[in-house]
């Protein structure tokens, strides 16, 4: 199962299933929209990741397709791009995405991020 969170600026996020019909991560919102924004301004949006499973998981955020005007992994992110975060059962973390439209890239832009849960002991994607 993939969840997609988008960035006019629009960002898209994805979560992996724990078993065939169950998910261990809840990603909210699924689409992060910055709407119309003036050139050379900066704004952020936050996506919350919740471990809905019964055991701790390692949460990883990966930037798959990100244009220059969109900057995932802002410093205030508690589930950053650079390293996996151990997320206890029922706990949440936040991933903050920045958007700063420039005249160089006029028009609608979108980015895709993938969020996965891994077993902390085995490293396998759940």
mmCIF file of N, CA and C in Angstrom:
data_model
loop_
_atom_site.group_PDB
_atom_site.id
_atom_site.type_symbol
_atom_site.label_atom_id
_atom_site.label_comp_id
_atom_site.label_asym_id
_atom_site.label_seq_id
_atom_site.Cartn_x
_atom_site.Cartn_y
_atom_site.Cartn_z
ATOM 1 N N UNK A 1 0.839 -1.173 0.000
ATOM 2 C CA UNK A 1 0.000 0.000 0.000
ATOM 3 C C UNK A 1 0.881 1.232 0.000
ATOM 4 N N UNK A 2 0.631 2.163 -0.880
ATOM 5 C CA UNK A 2 1.381 3.406 -0.917
ATOM 6 C C UNK A 2 0.442 4.541 -0.622
ATOM 7 N N UNK A 3 0.852 5.410 0.235
ATOM 8 C CA UNK A 3 0.130 6.642 0.500
ATOM 9 C C UNK A 3 0.935 7.731 -0.171
ATOM 10 N N UNK A 4 0.263 8.660 -0.796
ATOM 11 C CA UNK A 4 0.990 9.688 -1.501
ATOM 12 C C UNK A 4 0.667 11.055 -0.920
ATOM 13 N N UNK A 5 1.686 11.828 -0.515
ATOM 14 C CA UNK A 5 1.515 13.213 -0.077
ATOM 15 C C UNK A 5 2.178 14.116 -1.116
ATOM 16 N N UNK A 6 1.470 15.110 -1.751
ATOM 17 C CA UNK A 6 2.011 15.953 -2.811
ATOM 18 C C UNK A 6 2.461 17.345 -2.358
ATOM 19 N N UNK A 7 3.454 18.547 -3.406
ATOM 20 C CA UNK A 7 3.811 19.979 -3.190
ATOM 21 C C UNK A 7 3.727 20.638 -4.523
ATOM 22 N N UNK A 8 1.482 23.400 -5.083
ATOM 23 C CA UNK A 8 1.892 24.289 -6.003
ATOM 24 C C UNK A 8 2.559 25.305 -5.180
ATOM 25 N N UNK A 9 3.315 24.556 -4.700
ATOM 26 C CA UNK A 9 4.117 23.434 -4.301
ATOM 27 C C UNK A 9 3.212 22.332 -3.749
ATOM 28 N N UNK A 10 3.447 21.089 -4.106
ATOM 29 C CA UNK A 10 2.649 19.969 -3.629
ATOM 30 C C UNK A 10 3.572 18.797 -3.278
ATOM 31 N N UNK A 11 3.454 18.133 -2.049
ATOM 32 C CA UNK A 11 4.327 17.016 -1.645
ATOM 33 C C UNK A 11 3.513 15.738 -1.464
ATOM 34 N N UNK A 12 4.043 14.586 -1.818
ATOM 35 C CA UNK A 12 3.348 13.301 -1.722
ATOM 36 C C UNK A 12 4.141 12.342 -0.837
ATOM 37 N N UNK A 13 3.464 11.607 0.079
ATOM 38 C CA UNK A 13 4.146 10.677 0.977
ATOM 39 C C UNK A 13 3.648 9.256 0.804
ATOM 40 N N UNK A 14 4.451 8.281 1.180
ATOM 41 C CA UNK A 14 4.072 6.876 1.022
ATOM 42 C C UNK A 14 4.409 6.069 2.266
ATOM 43 N N UNK A 15 3.569 5.104 2.607
ATOM 44 C CA UNK A 15 3.827 4.210 3.736
ATOM 45 C C UNK A 15 3.698 2.770 3.262
ATOM 46 N N UNK A 16 4.434 1.870 3.882
ATOM 47 C CA UNK A 16 4.422 0.457 3.506
ATOM 48 C C UNK A 16 3.529 -0.338 4.453
ATOM 49 N N UNK A 17 2.864 -1.397 3.982
ATOM 50 C CA UNK A 17 2.031 -2.218 4.859
ATOM 51 C C UNK A 17 2.861 -3.124 5.778
ATOM 52 N N UNK A 18 2.332 -3.395 6.982
ATOM 53 C CA UNK A 18 3.013 -4.293 7.912
ATOM 54 C C UNK A 18 2.783 -5.732 7.497
ATOM 55 N N UNK A 19 1.563 -6.048 7.149
ATOM 56 C CA UNK A 19 1.202 -7.355 6.613
ATOM 57 C C UNK A 19 0.262 -7.082 5.460
ATOM 58 N N UNK A 20 -0.191 -8.118 4.811
ATOM 59 C CA UNK A 20 -0.974 -7.951 3.584
ATOM 60 C C UNK A 20 -2.062 -6.891 3.674
ATOM 61 N N UNK A 21 -2.852 -6.865 4.748
ATOM 62 C CA UNK A 21 -3.970 -5.933 4.806
ATOM 63 C C UNK A 21 -3.874 -4.913 5.932
ATOM 64 N N UNK A 22 -2.747 -4.785 6.563
ATOM 65 C CA UNK A 22 -2.631 -3.853 7.680
ATOM 66 C C UNK A 22 -1.455 -2.913 7.456
ATOM 67 N N UNK A 23 -1.558 -1.714 7.977
ATOM 68 C CA UNK A 23 -0.453 -0.769 7.887
ATOM 69 C C UNK A 23 0.044 -0.457 9.281
ATOM 70 N N UNK A 24 1.328 -0.197 9.413
ATOM 71 C CA UNK A 24 1.894 0.174 10.702
ATOM 72 C C UNK A 24 2.100 1.669 10.805
ATOM 73 N N UNK A 25 1.985 2.385 9.687
ATOM 74 C CA UNK A 25 2.159 3.827 9.704
ATOM 75 C C UNK A 25 0.903 4.530 9.204
ATOM 76 N N UNK A 26 0.566 5.603 9.871
ATOM 77 C CA UNK A 26 -0.480 6.498 9.387
ATOM 78 C C UNK A 26 0.212 7.809 9.055
ATOM 79 N N UNK A 27 0.054 8.283 7.838
ATOM 80 C CA UNK A 27 0.669 9.520 7.387
ATOM 81 C C UNK A 27 -0.440 10.541 7.165
ATOM 82 N N UNK A 28 -0.293 11.710 7.787
ATOM 83 C CA UNK A 28 -1.334 12.727 7.682
ATOM 84 C C UNK A 28 -0.712 14.122 7.637
ATOM 85 N N UNK A 29 -1.098 14.953 6.702
ATOM 86 C CA UNK A 29 -2.041 14.681 5.626
ATOM 87 C C UNK A 29 -1.366 13.884 4.511
ATOM 88 N N UNK A 30 -2.162 13.314 3.629
ATOM 89 C CA UNK A 30 -1.618 12.553 2.501
ATOM 90 C C UNK A 30 -1.128 13.464 1.391
ATOM 91 N N UNK A 31 -1.706 14.648 1.306
ATOM 92 C CA UNK A 31 -1.271 15.650 0.327
ATOM 93 C C UNK A 31 -0.995 16.946 1.070
ATOM 94 N N UNK A 32 0.166 17.491 0.880
ATOM 95 C CA UNK A 32 0.568 18.744 1.501
ATOM 96 C C UNK A 32 0.626 19.786 0.402
ATOM 97 N N UNK A 33 -0.296 20.733 0.401
ATOM 98 C CA UNK A 33 -0.364 21.722 -0.668
ATOM 99 C C UNK A 33 -0.010 23.105 -0.135
ATOM 100 N N UNK A 34 0.887 23.783 -0.836
ATOM 101 C CA UNK A 34 1.278 25.128 -0.448
ATOM 102 C C UNK A 34 0.480 26.194 -1.198
ATOM 103 N N UNK A 35 -0.280 25.782 -2.211
ATOM 104 C CA UNK A 35 -1.082 26.744 -2.961
ATOM 105 C C UNK A 35 -0.216 27.743 -3.708
ATOM 106 N N UNK A 36 -0.845 28.834 -4.137
ATOM 107 C CA UNK A 36 -0.100 29.889 -4.821
ATOM 108 C C UNK A 36 0.683 30.681 -3.794
ATOM 109 N N UNK A 37 1.914 30.986 -4.152
ATOM 110 C CA UNK A 37 2.794 31.692 -3.236
ATOM 111 C C UNK A 37 3.679 32.635 -4.032
ATOM 112 N N UNK A 38 3.974 33.799 -3.482
ATOM 113 C CA UNK A 38 4.811 34.787 -4.161
ATOM 114 C C UNK A 38 6.236 34.260 -4.323
ATOM 115 N N UNK A 39 6.885 34.678 -5.416
ATOM 116 C CA UNK A 39 8.280 34.299 -5.647
ATOM 117 C C UNK A 39 9.156 34.729 -4.478
ATOM 118 N N UNK A 40 10.179 33.960 -4.220
ATOM 119 C CA UNK A 40 11.201 34.260 -3.218
ATOM 120 C C UNK A 40 10.651 34.418 -1.799
ATOM 121 N N UNK A 41 9.536 33.763 -1.504
ATOM 122 C CA UNK A 41 9.043 33.690 -0.125
ATOM 123 C C UNK A 41 9.252 32.251 0.337
ATOM 124 N N UNK A 42 9.155 32.022 1.621
ATOM 125 C CA UNK A 42 9.393 30.678 2.152
ATOM 126 C C UNK A 42 8.293 30.317 3.131
ATOM 127 N N UNK A 43 7.778 29.118 2.992
ATOM 128 C CA UNK A 43 6.780 28.603 3.928
ATOM 129 C C UNK A 43 7.056 27.131 4.168
ATOM 130 N N UNK A 44 6.511 26.613 5.249
ATOM 131 C CA UNK A 44 6.694 25.202 5.555
ATOM 132 C C UNK A 44 5.342 24.528 5.771
ATOM 133 N N UNK A 45 5.341 23.236 5.592
ATOM 134 C CA UNK A 45 4.191 22.395 5.892
ATOM 135 C C UNK A 45 4.698 21.161 6.612
ATOM 136 N N UNK A 46 3.848 20.591 7.446
ATOM 137 C CA UNK A 46 4.257 19.454 8.259
ATOM 138 C C UNK A 46 3.392 18.239 7.980
ATOM 139 N N UNK A 47 4.032 17.104 7.886
ATOM 140 C CA UNK A 47 3.364 15.822 7.748
ATOM 141 C C UNK A 47 3.654 15.039 9.023
ATOM 142 N N UNK A 48 2.612 14.477 9.616
ATOM 143 C CA UNK A 48 2.763 13.705 10.843
ATOM 144 C C UNK A 48 2.713 12.216 10.523
ATOM 145 N N UNK A 49 3.654 11.474 11.081
ATOM 146 C CA UNK A 49 3.740 10.026 10.896
ATOM 147 C C UNK A 49 3.469 9.380 12.252
ATOM 148 N N UNK A 50 2.490 8.462 12.296
ATOM 149 C CA UNK A 50 2.125 7.775 13.531
ATOM 150 C C UNK A 50 2.349 6.281 13.375
ATOM 151 N N UNK A 51 2.980 5.674 14.369
ATOM 152 C CA UNK A 51 3.156 4.226 14.402
ATOM 153 C C UNK A 51 1.875 3.636 14.985
ATOM 154 N N UNK A 52 1.052 3.021 14.150
ATOM 155 C CA UNK A 52 -0.207 2.424 14.595
ATOM 156 C C UNK A 52 -0.042 0.953 14.963
ATOM 157 N N UNK A 53 1.172 0.437 14.867
ATOM 158 C CA UNK A 53 1.438 -0.958 15.209
ATOM 159 C C UNK A 53 1.608 -1.148 16.704
ATOM 160 N N UNK A 54 1.904 -2.374 17.097
ATOM 161 C CA UNK A 54 2.025 -2.715 18.513
ATOM 162 C C UNK A 54 3.479 -2.803 18.987
ATOM 163 N N UNK A 55 4.433 -2.607 18.073
ATOM 164 C CA UNK A 55 5.855 -2.620 18.442
ATOM 165 C C UNK A 55 6.571 -1.433 17.790
ATOM 166 N N UNK A 56 7.750 -1.144 18.293
ATOM 167 C CA UNK A 56 8.546 -0.046 17.741
ATOM 168 C C UNK A 56 8.991 -0.373 16.318
ATOM 169 N N UNK A 57 9.106 0.667 15.489
ATOM 170 C CA UNK A 57 9.592 0.521 14.118
ATOM 171 C C UNK A 57 10.605 1.625 13.831
ATOM 172 N N UNK A 58 11.452 1.380 12.850
ATOM 173 C CA UNK A 58 12.345 2.418 12.346
ATOM 174 C C UNK A 58 11.639 3.096 11.180
ATOM 175 N N UNK A 59 11.465 4.402 11.267
ATOM 176 C CA UNK A 59 10.794 5.165 10.216
ATOM 177 C C UNK A 59 11.854 5.891 9.401
ATOM 178 N N UNK A 60 11.796 5.708 8.083
ATOM 179 C CA UNK A 60 12.727 6.378 7.179
ATOM 180 C C UNK A 60 11.942 7.218 6.188
ATOM 181 N N UNK A 61 12.427 8.429 5.941
ATOM 182 C CA UNK A 61 11.834 9.324 4.951
ATOM 183 C C UNK A 61 12.850 9.490 3.834
ATOM 184 N N UNK A 62 12.406 9.258 2.606
ATOM 185 C CA UNK A 62 13.289 9.325 1.444
ATOM 186 C C UNK A 62 12.698 10.287 0.412
ATOM 187 N N UNK A 63 13.518 11.190 -0.093
ATOM 188 C CA UNK A 63 13.099 12.109 -1.152
ATOM 189 C C UNK A 63 13.308 11.419 -2.488
ATOM 190 N N UNK A 64 12.208 11.133 -3.201
ATOM 191 C CA UNK A 64 12.305 10.421 -4.475
ATOM 192 C C UNK A 64 12.402 11.361 -5.661
ATOM 193 N N UNK A 65 11.559 12.356 -5.691
ATOM 194 C CA UNK A 65 11.495 13.279 -6.828
ATOM 195 C C UNK A 65 11.180 14.656 -6.268
ATOM 196 N N UNK A 66 12.219 15.485 -6.111
ATOM 197 C CA UNK A 66 12.050 16.769 -5.438
ATOM 198 C C UNK A 66 12.712 17.877 -6.256
ATOM 199 N N UNK A 67 11.911 18.843 -6.770
ATOM 200 C CA UNK A 67 12.501 19.967 -7.499
ATOM 201 C C UNK A 67 13.224 20.921 -6.550
ATOM 202 N N UNK A 68 14.033 21.808 -7.110
ATOM 203 C CA UNK A 68 14.852 22.725 -6.317
ATOM 204 C C UNK A 68 14.061 23.631 -5.378
ATOM 205 N N UNK A 69 12.831 23.993 -5.727
ATOM 206 C CA UNK A 69 12.045 24.925 -4.909
ATOM 207 C C UNK A 69 11.430 24.270 -3.679
ATOM 208 N N UNK A 70 11.454 22.959 -3.607
ATOM 209 C CA UNK A 70 10.869 22.224 -2.489
ATOM 210 C C UNK A 70 12.001 21.607 -1.679
ATOM 211 N N UNK A 71 11.957 21.810 -0.360
ATOM 212 C CA UNK A 71 13.069 21.343 0.476
ATOM 213 C C UNK A 71 12.556 20.528 1.664
ATOM 214 N N UNK A 72 12.439 19.210 1.466
ATOM 215 C CA UNK A 72 12.042 18.352 2.587
ATOM 216 C C UNK A 72 13.158 18.267 3.616
ATOM 217 N N UNK A 73 12.810 17.788 4.814
ATOM 218 C CA UNK A 73 13.825 17.586 5.849
ATOM 219 C C UNK A 73 14.291 18.858 6.508
ATOM 220 N N UNK A 74 13.378 19.786 6.737
ATOM 221 C CA UNK A 74 13.745 21.017 7.439
ATOM 222 C C UNK A 74 14.271 20.671 8.834
ATOM 223 N N UNK A 75 15.111 21.528 9.429
ATOM 224 C CA UNK A 75 15.771 21.211 10.705
ATOM 225 C C UNK A 75 14.828 20.828 11.843
ATOM 226 N N UNK A 76 13.613 21.342 11.841
ATOM 227 C CA UNK A 76 12.692 21.035 12.932
ATOM 228 C C UNK A 76 11.997 19.678 12.777
ATOM 229 N N UNK A 77 12.323 18.928 11.728
ATOM 230 C CA UNK A 77 11.749 17.600 11.521
ATOM 231 C C UNK A 77 12.207 16.645 12.621
ATOM 232 N N UNK A 78 11.256 15.896 13.190
ATOM 233 C CA UNK A 78 11.617 14.884 14.189
ATOM 234 C C UNK A 78 11.736 13.506 13.540
ATOM 235 N N UNK A 79 11.319 13.377 12.283
ATOM 236 C CA UNK A 79 11.647 12.193 11.471
ATOM 237 C C UNK A 79 12.328 12.749 10.217
ATOM 238 N N UNK A 80 13.652 12.933 10.297
ATOM 239 C CA UNK A 80 14.421 13.602 9.245
ATOM 240 C C UNK A 80 14.720 12.720 8.041
ATOM 241 N N UNK A 81 15.292 13.346 7.021
ATOM 242 C CA UNK A 81 15.701 12.631 5.810
ATOM 243 C C UNK A 81 16.969 11.816 6.023
ATOM 244 N N UNK A 82 17.858 12.277 6.839
ATOM 245 C CA UNK A 82 19.210 11.729 6.906
ATOM 246 C C UNK A 82 19.361 10.442 7.684
ATOM 247 N N UNK A 83 18.417 10.120 8.571
ATOM 248 C CA UNK A 83 18.557 8.919 9.382
ATOM 249 C C UNK A 83 17.191 8.372 9.769
ATOM 250 N N UNK A 84 17.134 7.074 10.016
ATOM 251 C CA UNK A 84 15.887 6.450 10.457
ATOM 252 C C UNK A 84 15.625 6.832 11.910
ATOM 253 N N UNK A 85 14.349 6.962 12.244
ATOM 254 C CA UNK A 85 13.919 7.334 13.585
ATOM 255 C C UNK A 85 13.205 6.155 14.226
ATOM 256 N N UNK A 86 13.606 5.771 15.441
ATOM 257 C CA UNK A 86 12.918 4.712 16.163
ATOM 258 C C UNK A 86 11.628 5.298 16.717
ATOM 259 N N UNK A 87 10.510 4.744 16.281
ATOM 260 C CA UNK A 87 9.200 5.259 16.665
ATOM 261 C C UNK A 87 8.473 4.167 17.438
ATOM 262 N N UNK A 88 8.228 4.429 18.706
ATOM 263 C CA UNK A 88 7.547 3.460 19.563
ATOM 264 C C UNK A 88 6.092 3.293 19.126
ATOM 265 N N UNK A 89 5.463 2.195 19.521
ATOM 266 C CA UNK A 89 4.047 1.955 19.218
ATOM 267 C C UNK A 89 3.212 3.117 19.744
ATOM 268 N N UNK A 90 2.366 3.667 18.886
ATOM 269 C CA UNK A 90 1.492 4.775 19.261
ATOM 270 C C UNK A 90 2.133 6.149 19.195
ATOM 271 N N UNK A 91 3.429 6.219 18.974
ATOM 272 C CA UNK A 91 4.144 7.502 18.946
ATOM 273 C C UNK A 91 4.066 8.147 17.561
ATOM 274 N N UNK A 92 4.359 9.446 17.523
ATOM 275 C CA UNK A 92 4.358 10.189 16.264
ATOM 276 C C UNK A 92 5.675 10.934 16.085
ATOM 277 N N UNK A 93 5.956 11.255 14.842
ATOM 278 C CA UNK A 93 7.052 12.155 14.515
ATOM 279 C C UNK A 93 6.575 13.049 13.377
ATOM 280 N N UNK A 94 7.290 14.129 13.150
ATOM 281 C CA UNK A 94 6.884 15.097 12.129
ATOM 282 C C UNK A 94 7.985 15.268 11.095
ATOM 283 N N UNK A 95 7.565 15.403 9.835
ATOM 284 C CA UNK A 95 8.506 15.707 8.767
ATOM 285 C C UNK A 95 8.087 17.054 8.175
ATOM 286 N N UNK A 96 8.999 18.020 8.223
ATOM 287 C CA UNK A 96 8.691 19.384 7.787
ATOM 288 C C UNK A 96 9.302 19.618 6.405
ATOM 289 N N UNK A 97 8.457 20.126 5.493
ATOM 290 C CA UNK A 97 8.847 20.392 4.110
ATOM 291 C C UNK A 97 8.775 21.896 3.869
ATOM 292 N N UNK A 98 9.809 22.454 3.269
ATOM 293 C CA UNK A 98 9.820 23.867 2.929
ATOM 294 C C UNK A 98 9.515 24.078 1.450
ATOM 295 N N UNK A 99 8.968 25.244 1.136
ATOM 296 C CA UNK A 99 8.677 25.598 -0.256
ATOM 297 C C UNK A 99 9.016 27.068 -0.461
ATOM 298 N N UNK A 100 9.842 27.340 -1.470
ATOM 299 C CA UNK A 100 10.245 28.697 -1.806
ATOM 300 C C UNK A 100 10.276 28.833 -3.325
ATOM 301 N N UNK A 101 9.149 29.265 -3.922
ATOM 302 C CA UNK A 101 9.105 29.349 -5.389
ATOM 303 C C UNK A 101 10.045 30.422 -5.928
ATOM 304 N N UNK A 102 10.716 30.064 -7.020
ATOM 305 C CA UNK A 102 11.629 31.014 -7.667
ATOM 306 C C UNK A 102 11.168 31.260 -9.098
ATOM 307 N N UNK A 103 11.629 32.338 -9.681
ATOM 308 C CA UNK A 103 11.268 32.676 -11.066
ATOM 309 C C UNK A 103 11.869 31.669 -12.054
ATOM 310 N N UNK A 104 12.896 30.960 -11.640
ATOM 311 C CA UNK A 104 13.549 29.971 -12.499
ATOM 312 C C UNK A 104 12.628 28.803 -12.829
ATOM 313 N N UNK A 105 11.804 28.414 -11.862
ATOM 314 C CA UNK A 105 10.922 27.254 -12.038
ATOM 315 C C UNK A 105 9.464 27.676 -11.918
ATOM 316 N N UNK A 106 8.975 28.404 -12.908
ATOM 317 C CA UNK A 106 7.607 28.912 -12.898
ATOM 318 C C UNK A 106 6.634 27.774 -13.189
ATOM 319 N N UNK A 107 5.507 27.779 -12.501
ATOM 320 C CA UNK A 107 4.466 26.784 -12.750
ATOM 321 C C UNK A 107 4.307 25.809 -11.604
ATOM 322 N N UNK A 108 3.392 24.902 -11.804
ATOM 323 C CA UNK A 108 3.077 23.900 -10.789
ATOM 324 C C UNK A 108 4.261 22.964 -10.578
ATOM 325 N N UNK A 109 4.542 22.672 -9.330
ATOM 326 C CA UNK A 109 5.623 21.760 -8.987
ATOM 327 C C UNK A 109 5.095 20.710 -8.018
ATOM 328 N N UNK A 110 5.659 19.536 -8.079
ATOM 329 C CA UNK A 110 5.288 18.522 -7.104
ATOM 330 C C UNK A 110 6.527 17.729 -6.719
ATOM 331 N N UNK A 111 6.465 17.159 -5.537
ATOM 332 C CA UNK A 111 7.563 16.344 -5.027
ATOM 333 C C UNK A 111 6.980 15.045 -4.500
ATOM 334 N N UNK A 112 7.799 14.021 -4.465
ATOM 335 C CA UNK A 112 7.368 12.739 -3.927
ATOM 336 C C UNK A 112 8.351 12.287 -2.860
ATOM 337 N N UNK A 113 7.826 11.959 -1.699
ATOM 338 C CA UNK A 113 8.616 11.409 -0.607
ATOM 339 C C UNK A 113 8.089 10.016 -0.305
ATOM 340 N N UNK A 114 8.967 9.117 0.120
ATOM 341 C CA UNK A 114 8.530 7.781 0.526
ATOM 342 C C UNK A 114 8.859 7.610 2.005
ATOM 343 N N UNK A 115 7.872 7.136 2.755
ATOM 344 C CA UNK A 115 8.051 6.880 4.180
ATOM 345 C C UNK A 115 7.878 5.383 4.394
ATOM 346 N N UNK A 116 8.883 4.753 4.990
ATOM 347 C CA UNK A 116 8.818 3.308 5.210
ATOM 348 C C UNK A 116 9.030 2.983 6.683
ATOM 349 N N UNK A 117 8.500 1.835 7.076
ATOM 350 C CA UNK A 117 8.707 1.303 8.430
ATOM 351 C C UNK A 117 9.546 0.039 8.290
ATOM 352 N N UNK A 118 10.543 -0.081 9.154
ATOM 353 C CA UNK A 118 11.408 -1.267 9.153
ATOM 354 C C UNK A 118 11.418 -1.888 10.549
ATOM 355 N N UNK A 119 11.592 -3.170 10.566
ATOM 356 C CA UNK A 119 11.768 -3.890 11.820
ATOM 357 C C UNK A 119 13.125 -3.482 12.379
ATOM 358 N N UNK A 120 13.200 -2.951 13.612
ATOM 359 C CA UNK A 120 14.495 -2.493 14.153
ATOM 360 C C UNK A 120 15.521 -3.604 14.329
ATOM 361 N N UNK A 121 15.084 -4.830 14.557
ATOM 362 C CA UNK A 121 16.020 -5.933 14.782
ATOM 363 C C UNK A 121 16.528 -6.526 13.462
ATOM 364 N N UNK A 122 15.627 -6.662 12.483
ATOM 365 C CA UNK A 122 15.980 -7.340 11.238
ATOM 366 C C UNK A 122 16.293 -6.379 10.081
ATOM 367 N N UNK A 123 15.798 -5.178 10.167
ATOM 368 C CA UNK A 123 15.999 -4.207 9.092
ATOM 369 C C UNK A 123 15.054 -4.384 7.915
ATOM 370 N N UNK A 124 14.192 -5.402 7.962
ATOM 371 C CA UNK A 124 13.270 -5.676 6.865
ATOM 372 C C UNK A 124 12.137 -4.663 6.852
ATOM 373 N N UNK A 125 11.739 -4.260 5.632
ATOM 374 C CA UNK A 125 10.591 -3.376 5.496
ATOM 375 C C UNK A 125 9.351 -4.138 5.918
ATOM 376 N N UNK A 126 8.551 -3.497 6.745
ATOM 377 C CA UNK A 126 7.312 -4.124 7.214
ATOM 378 C C UNK A 126 6.202 -3.906 6.225
#
